[in-house]
Short mmCIF file of C-alpha atoms in Angstrom, two decimals:
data_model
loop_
_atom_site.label_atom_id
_atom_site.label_comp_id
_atom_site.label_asym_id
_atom_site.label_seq_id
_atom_site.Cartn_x
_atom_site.Cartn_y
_atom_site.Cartn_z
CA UNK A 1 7.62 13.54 -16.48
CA UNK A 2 8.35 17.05 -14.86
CA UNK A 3 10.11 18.40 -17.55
CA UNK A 4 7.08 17.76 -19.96
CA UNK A 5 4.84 19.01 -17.56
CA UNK A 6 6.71 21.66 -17.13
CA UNK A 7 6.57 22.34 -20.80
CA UNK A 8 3.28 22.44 -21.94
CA UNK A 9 2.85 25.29 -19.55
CA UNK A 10 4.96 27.59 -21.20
CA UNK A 11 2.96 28.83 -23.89
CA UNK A 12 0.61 30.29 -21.30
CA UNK A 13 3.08 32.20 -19.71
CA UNK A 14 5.11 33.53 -22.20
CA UNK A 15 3.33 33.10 -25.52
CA UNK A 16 5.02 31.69 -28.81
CA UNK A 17 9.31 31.57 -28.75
CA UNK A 18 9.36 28.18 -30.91
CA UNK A 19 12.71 29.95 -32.44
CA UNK A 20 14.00 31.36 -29.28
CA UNK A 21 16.33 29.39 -26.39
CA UNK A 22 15.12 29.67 -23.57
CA UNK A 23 16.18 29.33 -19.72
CA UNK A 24 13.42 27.75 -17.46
CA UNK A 25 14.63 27.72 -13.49
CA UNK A 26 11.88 25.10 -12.28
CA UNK A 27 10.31 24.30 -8.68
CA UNK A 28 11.85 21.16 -8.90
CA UNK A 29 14.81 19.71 -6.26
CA UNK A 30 17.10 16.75 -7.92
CA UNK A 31 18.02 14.99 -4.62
CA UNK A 32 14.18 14.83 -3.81
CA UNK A 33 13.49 13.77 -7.56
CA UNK A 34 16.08 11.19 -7.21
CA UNK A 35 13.95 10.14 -3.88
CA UNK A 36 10.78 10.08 -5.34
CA UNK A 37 11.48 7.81 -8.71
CA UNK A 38 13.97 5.38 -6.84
CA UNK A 39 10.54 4.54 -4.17
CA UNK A 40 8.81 3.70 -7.32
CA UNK A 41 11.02 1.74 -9.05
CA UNK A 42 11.99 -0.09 -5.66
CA UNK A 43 8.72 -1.22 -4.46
CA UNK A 44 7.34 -2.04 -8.43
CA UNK A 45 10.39 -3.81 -8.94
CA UNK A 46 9.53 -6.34 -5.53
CA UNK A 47 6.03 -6.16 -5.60
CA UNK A 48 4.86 -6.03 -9.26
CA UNK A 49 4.54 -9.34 -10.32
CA UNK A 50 2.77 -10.33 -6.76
CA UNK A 51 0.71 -8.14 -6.60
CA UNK A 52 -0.37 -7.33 -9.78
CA UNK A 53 0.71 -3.59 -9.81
CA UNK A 54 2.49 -2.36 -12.94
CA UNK A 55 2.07 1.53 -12.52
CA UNK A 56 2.42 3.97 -10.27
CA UNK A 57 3.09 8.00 -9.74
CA UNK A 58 4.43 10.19 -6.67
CA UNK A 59 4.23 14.03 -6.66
CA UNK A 60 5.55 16.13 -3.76
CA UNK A 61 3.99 19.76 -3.45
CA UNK A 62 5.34 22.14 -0.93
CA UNK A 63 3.21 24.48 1.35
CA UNK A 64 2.86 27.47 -1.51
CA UNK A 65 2.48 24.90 -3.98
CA UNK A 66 5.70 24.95 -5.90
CA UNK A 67 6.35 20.70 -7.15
CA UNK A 68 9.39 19.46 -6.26
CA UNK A 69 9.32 16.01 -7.60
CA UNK A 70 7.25 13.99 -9.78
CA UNK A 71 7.03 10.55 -10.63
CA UNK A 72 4.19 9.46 -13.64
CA UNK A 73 5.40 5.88 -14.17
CA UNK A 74 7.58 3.34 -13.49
CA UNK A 75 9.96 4.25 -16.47
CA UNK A 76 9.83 7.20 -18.97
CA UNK A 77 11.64 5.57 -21.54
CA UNK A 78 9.04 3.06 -21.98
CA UNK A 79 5.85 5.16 -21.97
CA UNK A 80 5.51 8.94 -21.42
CA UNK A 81 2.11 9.32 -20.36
CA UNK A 82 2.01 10.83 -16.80
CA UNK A 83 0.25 9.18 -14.42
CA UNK A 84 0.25 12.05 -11.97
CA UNK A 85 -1.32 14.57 -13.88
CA UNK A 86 -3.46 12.85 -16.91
CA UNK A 87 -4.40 9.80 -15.21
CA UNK A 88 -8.43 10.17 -13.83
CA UNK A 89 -8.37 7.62 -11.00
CA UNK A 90 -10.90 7.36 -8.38
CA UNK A 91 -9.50 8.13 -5.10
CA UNK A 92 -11.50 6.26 -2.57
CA UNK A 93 -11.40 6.74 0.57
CA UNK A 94 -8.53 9.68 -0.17
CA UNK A 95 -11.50 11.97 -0.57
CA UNK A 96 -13.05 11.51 2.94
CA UNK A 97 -11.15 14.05 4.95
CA UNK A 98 -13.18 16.74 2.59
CA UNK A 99 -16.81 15.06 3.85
CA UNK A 100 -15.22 15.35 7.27
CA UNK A 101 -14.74 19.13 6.63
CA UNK A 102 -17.59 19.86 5.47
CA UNK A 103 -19.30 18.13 8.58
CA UNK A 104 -16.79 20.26 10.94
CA UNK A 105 -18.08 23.52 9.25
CA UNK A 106 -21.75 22.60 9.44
CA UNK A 107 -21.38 22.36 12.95
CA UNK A 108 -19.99 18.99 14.05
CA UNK A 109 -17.11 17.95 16.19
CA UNK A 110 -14.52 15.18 15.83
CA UNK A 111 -15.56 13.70 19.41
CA UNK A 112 -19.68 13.50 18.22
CA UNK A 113 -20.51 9.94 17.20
CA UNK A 114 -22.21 8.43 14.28
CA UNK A 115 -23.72 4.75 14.20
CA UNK A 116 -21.72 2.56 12.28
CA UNK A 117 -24.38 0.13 11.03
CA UNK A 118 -26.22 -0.69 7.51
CA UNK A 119 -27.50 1.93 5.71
CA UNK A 120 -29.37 2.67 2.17
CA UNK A 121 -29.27 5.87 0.43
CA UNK A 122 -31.31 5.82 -3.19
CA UNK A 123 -31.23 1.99 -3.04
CA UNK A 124 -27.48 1.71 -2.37
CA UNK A 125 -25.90 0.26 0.09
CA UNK A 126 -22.38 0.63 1.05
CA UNK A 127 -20.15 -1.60 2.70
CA UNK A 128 -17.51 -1.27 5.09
CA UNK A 129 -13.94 -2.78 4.14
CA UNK A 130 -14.47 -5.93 6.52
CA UNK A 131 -18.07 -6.31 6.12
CA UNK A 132 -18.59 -5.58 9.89
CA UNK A 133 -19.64 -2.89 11.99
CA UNK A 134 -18.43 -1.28 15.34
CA UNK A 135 -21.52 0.76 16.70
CA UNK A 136 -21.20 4.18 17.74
CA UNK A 137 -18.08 5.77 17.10
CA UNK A 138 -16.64 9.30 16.81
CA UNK A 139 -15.91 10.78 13.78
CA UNK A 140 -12.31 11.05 14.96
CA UNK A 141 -12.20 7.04 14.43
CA UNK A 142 -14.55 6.86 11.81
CA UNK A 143 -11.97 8.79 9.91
CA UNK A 144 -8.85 7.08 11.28
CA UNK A 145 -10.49 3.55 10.28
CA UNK A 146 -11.83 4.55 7.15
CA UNK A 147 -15.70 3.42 8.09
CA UNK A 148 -17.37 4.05 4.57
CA UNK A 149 -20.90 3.88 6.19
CA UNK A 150 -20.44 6.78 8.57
CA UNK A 151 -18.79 8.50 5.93
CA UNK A 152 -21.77 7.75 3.88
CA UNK A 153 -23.87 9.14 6.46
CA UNK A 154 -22.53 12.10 7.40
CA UNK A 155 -22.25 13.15 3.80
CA UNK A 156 -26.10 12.11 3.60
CA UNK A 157 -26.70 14.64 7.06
CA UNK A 158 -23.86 18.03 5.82
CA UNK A 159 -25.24 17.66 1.92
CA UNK A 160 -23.48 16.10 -0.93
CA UNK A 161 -23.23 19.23 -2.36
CA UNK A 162 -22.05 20.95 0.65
CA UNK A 163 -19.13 17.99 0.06
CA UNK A 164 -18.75 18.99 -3.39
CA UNK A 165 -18.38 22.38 -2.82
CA UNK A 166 -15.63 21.73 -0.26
CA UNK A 167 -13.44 19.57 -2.22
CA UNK A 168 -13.65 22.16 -5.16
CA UNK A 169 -12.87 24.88 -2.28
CA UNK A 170 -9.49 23.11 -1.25
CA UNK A 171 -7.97 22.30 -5.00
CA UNK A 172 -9.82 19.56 -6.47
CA UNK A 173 -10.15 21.14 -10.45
CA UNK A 174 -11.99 17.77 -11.79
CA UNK A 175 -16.13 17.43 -12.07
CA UNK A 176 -17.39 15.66 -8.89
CA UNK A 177 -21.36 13.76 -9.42
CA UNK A 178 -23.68 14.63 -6.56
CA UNK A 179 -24.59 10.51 -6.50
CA UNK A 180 -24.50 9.04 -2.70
CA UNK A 181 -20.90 7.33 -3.27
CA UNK A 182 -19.68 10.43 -3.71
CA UNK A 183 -18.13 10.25 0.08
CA UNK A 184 -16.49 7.35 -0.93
CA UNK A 185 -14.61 8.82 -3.84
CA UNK A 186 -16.09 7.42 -6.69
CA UNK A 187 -15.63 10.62 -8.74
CA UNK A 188 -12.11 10.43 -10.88
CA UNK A 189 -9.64 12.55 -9.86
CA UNK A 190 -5.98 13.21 -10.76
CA UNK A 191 -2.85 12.59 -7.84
CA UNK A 192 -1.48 16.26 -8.55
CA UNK A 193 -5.13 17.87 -7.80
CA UNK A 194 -6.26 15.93 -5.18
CA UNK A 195 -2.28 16.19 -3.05
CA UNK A 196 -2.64 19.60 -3.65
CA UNK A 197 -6.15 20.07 -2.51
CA UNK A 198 -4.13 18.54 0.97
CA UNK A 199 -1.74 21.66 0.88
CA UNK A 200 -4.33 23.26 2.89
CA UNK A 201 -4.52 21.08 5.56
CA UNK A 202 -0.19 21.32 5.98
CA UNK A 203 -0.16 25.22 5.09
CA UNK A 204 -2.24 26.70 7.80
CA UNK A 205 -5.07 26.57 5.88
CA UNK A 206 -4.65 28.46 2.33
CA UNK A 207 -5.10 27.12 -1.27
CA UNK A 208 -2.75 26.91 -3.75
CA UNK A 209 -2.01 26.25 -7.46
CA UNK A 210 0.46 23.53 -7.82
CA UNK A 211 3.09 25.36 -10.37
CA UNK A 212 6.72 24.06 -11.65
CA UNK A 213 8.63 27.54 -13.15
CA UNK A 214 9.88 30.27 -11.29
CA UNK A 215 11.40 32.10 -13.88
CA UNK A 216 11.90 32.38 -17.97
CA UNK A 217 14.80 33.86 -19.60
CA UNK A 218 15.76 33.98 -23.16
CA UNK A 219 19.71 32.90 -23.59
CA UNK A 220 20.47 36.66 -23.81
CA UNK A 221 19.35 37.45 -20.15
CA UNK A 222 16.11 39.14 -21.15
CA UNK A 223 12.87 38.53 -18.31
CA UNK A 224 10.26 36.95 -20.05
CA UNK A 225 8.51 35.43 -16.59
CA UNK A 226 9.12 36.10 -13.18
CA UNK A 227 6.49 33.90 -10.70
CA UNK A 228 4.44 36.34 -8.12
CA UNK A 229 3.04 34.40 -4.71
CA UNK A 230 -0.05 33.27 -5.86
CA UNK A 231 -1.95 32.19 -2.87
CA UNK A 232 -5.66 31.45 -3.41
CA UNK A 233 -6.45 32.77 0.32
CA UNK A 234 -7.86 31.08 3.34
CA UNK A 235 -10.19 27.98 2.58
CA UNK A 236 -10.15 26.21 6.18
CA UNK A 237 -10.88 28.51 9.59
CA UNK A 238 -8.38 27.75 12.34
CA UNK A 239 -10.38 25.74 14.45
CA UNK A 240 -11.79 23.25 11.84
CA UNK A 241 -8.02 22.89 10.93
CA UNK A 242 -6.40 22.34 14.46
CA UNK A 243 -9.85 19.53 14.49
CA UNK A 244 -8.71 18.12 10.86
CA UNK A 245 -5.34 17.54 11.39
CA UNK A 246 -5.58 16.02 14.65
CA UNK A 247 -7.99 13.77 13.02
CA UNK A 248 -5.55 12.98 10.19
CA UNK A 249 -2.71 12.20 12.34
CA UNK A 250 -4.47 9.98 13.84
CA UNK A 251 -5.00 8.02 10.49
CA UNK A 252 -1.19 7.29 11.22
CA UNK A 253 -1.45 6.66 14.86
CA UNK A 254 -4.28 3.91 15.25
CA UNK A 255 -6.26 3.90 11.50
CA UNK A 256 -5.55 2.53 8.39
CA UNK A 257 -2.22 4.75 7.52
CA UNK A 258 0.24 3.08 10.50
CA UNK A 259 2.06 2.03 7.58
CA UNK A 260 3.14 5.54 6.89
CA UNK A 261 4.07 6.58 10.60
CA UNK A 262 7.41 7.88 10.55
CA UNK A 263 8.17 7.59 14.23
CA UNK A 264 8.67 10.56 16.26
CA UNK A 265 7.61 12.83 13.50
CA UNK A 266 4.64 14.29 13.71
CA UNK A 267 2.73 13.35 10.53
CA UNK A 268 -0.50 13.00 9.25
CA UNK A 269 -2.53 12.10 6.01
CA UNK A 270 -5.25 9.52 4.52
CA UNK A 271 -5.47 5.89 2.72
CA UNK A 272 -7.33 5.16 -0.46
CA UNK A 273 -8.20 2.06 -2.12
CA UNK A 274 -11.03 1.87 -4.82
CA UNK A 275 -13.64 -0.57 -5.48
CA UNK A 276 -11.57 -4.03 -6.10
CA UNK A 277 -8.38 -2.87 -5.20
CA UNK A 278 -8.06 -1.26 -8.81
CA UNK A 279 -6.24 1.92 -7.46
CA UNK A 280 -4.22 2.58 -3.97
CA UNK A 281 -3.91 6.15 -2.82
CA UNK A 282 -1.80 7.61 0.74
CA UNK A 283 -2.01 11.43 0.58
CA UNK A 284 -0.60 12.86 3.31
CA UNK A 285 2.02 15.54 5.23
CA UNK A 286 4.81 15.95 7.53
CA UNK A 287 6.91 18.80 8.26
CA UNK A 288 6.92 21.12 5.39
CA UNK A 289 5.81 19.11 2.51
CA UNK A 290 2.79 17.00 0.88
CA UNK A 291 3.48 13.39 -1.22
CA UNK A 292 0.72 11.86 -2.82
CA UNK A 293 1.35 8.34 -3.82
CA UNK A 294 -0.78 6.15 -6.68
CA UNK A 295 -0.11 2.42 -7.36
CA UNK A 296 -2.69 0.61 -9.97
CA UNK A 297 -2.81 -0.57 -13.76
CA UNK A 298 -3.26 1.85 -17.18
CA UNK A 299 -5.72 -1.01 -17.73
CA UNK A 300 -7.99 -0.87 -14.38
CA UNK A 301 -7.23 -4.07 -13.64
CA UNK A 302 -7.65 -5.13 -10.33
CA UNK A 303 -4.25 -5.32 -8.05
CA UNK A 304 -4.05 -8.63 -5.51
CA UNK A 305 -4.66 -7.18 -2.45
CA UNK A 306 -2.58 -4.13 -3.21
CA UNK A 307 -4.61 -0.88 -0.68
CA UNK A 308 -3.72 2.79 0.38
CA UNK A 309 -2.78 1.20 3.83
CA UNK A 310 -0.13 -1.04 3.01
CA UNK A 311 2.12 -0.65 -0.06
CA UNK A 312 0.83 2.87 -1.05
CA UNK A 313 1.60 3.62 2.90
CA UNK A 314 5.23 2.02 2.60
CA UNK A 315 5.86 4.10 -0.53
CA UNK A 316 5.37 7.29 1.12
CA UNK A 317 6.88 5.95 4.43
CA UNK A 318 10.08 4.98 2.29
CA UNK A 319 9.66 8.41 0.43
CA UNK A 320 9.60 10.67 3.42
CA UNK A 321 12.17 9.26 5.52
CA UNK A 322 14.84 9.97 2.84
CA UNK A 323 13.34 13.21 1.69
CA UNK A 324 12.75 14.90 4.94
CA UNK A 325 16.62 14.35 5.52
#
């Protein structure tokens, strides 16, 4: 799945050599490659027929944005379409940490508290993962528990474009709709975008272009490509990101991502799971890397009970404990 990925970029960097050999030398690490598809086929392998999952896709993007590993199926041999860079999936509630962004750059703080209770926007009205509601709460928690209507509402109060505009600011590439779910994900987005729209929040704050080549050579030795840093500059201030990824760790800590905590390690990152458990997203960062993980069906069928906070979680829990070896 790298390796064609890989490819088709190629012809933008160096033109036309259909008749030339060439020498690629690629972002990508083996051992962590090795990691990243034996997760995959692991978990698939014991929880597929159970659950209901057939698919799923890991990428791992490092702080400047260089991929070293990705995973777009279960098996290349038996269908080549990568799920980690041409599947459009809705994310969830993977998107939230950019409405919580956007709220900590119009002025909010992760200690202020929103009411979670019932609320209508344009005649819709979302529902919380349980069906209940726990009052006031801080935004901190809010985030940590995934509470879709304080997400809802603080989207409503910052400006769904505002939202929009953040997300687009931090990597996301795909077309978001200014519709009141938006803070809930329902915009379609691929894994490789939206875990590197993350690589801000693990970086210090500065956007990147996910990229797999460092260099091209013809067979003779001759530079065809050499890859320059390419950083897209500062897209989070200091502050909001000292308040974002305390927020996010604490996803791990007492939220919906415990799944993912990897002991001592400081970590931190965000569940997903769309509308009938169709798609389960954990995006999220420790030491010097970011793993997105995906788990659905090509088909959109719904998964049995499959969510961002439990297998997804394990996935990347499984992942990251080998990997950051």
């Amino acid at each position: 799945y790298l390796a064609d990925w890989i490819q088709e970029r190629l012809p933008a960097l160096i033109g036309n050599h259909n008749n030339e050999d060439l020498i690629v030398f690629t972002t990508m690490s083996p051992k962590v490659q090795y990691i990243a598809e034996s997760a995959l086929e692991t978990t698939l392998k014991r929880h597929g027929k159970l659950r209901n999952v057939a698919q799923g896709a890991l990428v791992t993007v490092a702080p400047d944005g260089a991929v070293r590993a990705m995973g777009g199926g279960r098996s290349y041999s038996q269908s080549q379409f990568n799920r980690a860079v041409q599947a459009h999936r809705q994310p969830g509630s993977a998107f939230k940490p950019f409405v919580y962004l956007a709220a900590l750059e119009a002025g909010l703080y992760p200690g202020d508290k929103v009411k979670d209770s019932p609320v209508s926007v344009e005649g819709w009205k979302p529902r919380n993962f349980k069906n209940k509601f726990a009052g006031n709460v801080t935004l901190t928690r809010a985030l940590a528990q995934s509470i879709n209507t304080v997400a809802v509402k603080v989207s409503e109060r910052v400006g769904r474009n505002q939202v929009i505009a953040t997300a687009h600011r931090l990597g996301i590439t795909s077309p978001i709709a200014s519709q009141p779910a938006v803070a809930l994900g329902a915009s379609e987005v691929t894994l490789l975008e939206l875990t590197a729209a993350y690589a801000p929040f693990a970086n210090g704050g500065y956007a990147i272009v996910p990229h797999g080549i460092v260099e091209i050579r013809t067979r003779a030795g001759r530079m065809l490509y050499r890859r320059n840093g390419s950083s897209l500059g500062r897209v989070i201030e200091t502050r909001n990101l000292r308040h974002m990824n305390s927020m996010l760790s604490e996803t791990l800590v007492t939220g919906t991502g415990r799944a993912a905590l990897l002991g001592d390690r400081a970590a931190a990152g965000k569940t997903g799971t769309s509308q009938n458990f169709r798609d389960a997203w954990f995006v999220g960062f420790a030491g010097d890397v970011v793993v997105g993980v995906w788990l659905g069906n090509d088909n959109g069928k719904p998964m049995r009970g499959v969510t961002g906070g439990g297998t997804a979680a394990a996935i990347w829990r499984e992942f990251m404990t080998h990997a950051l070896r």
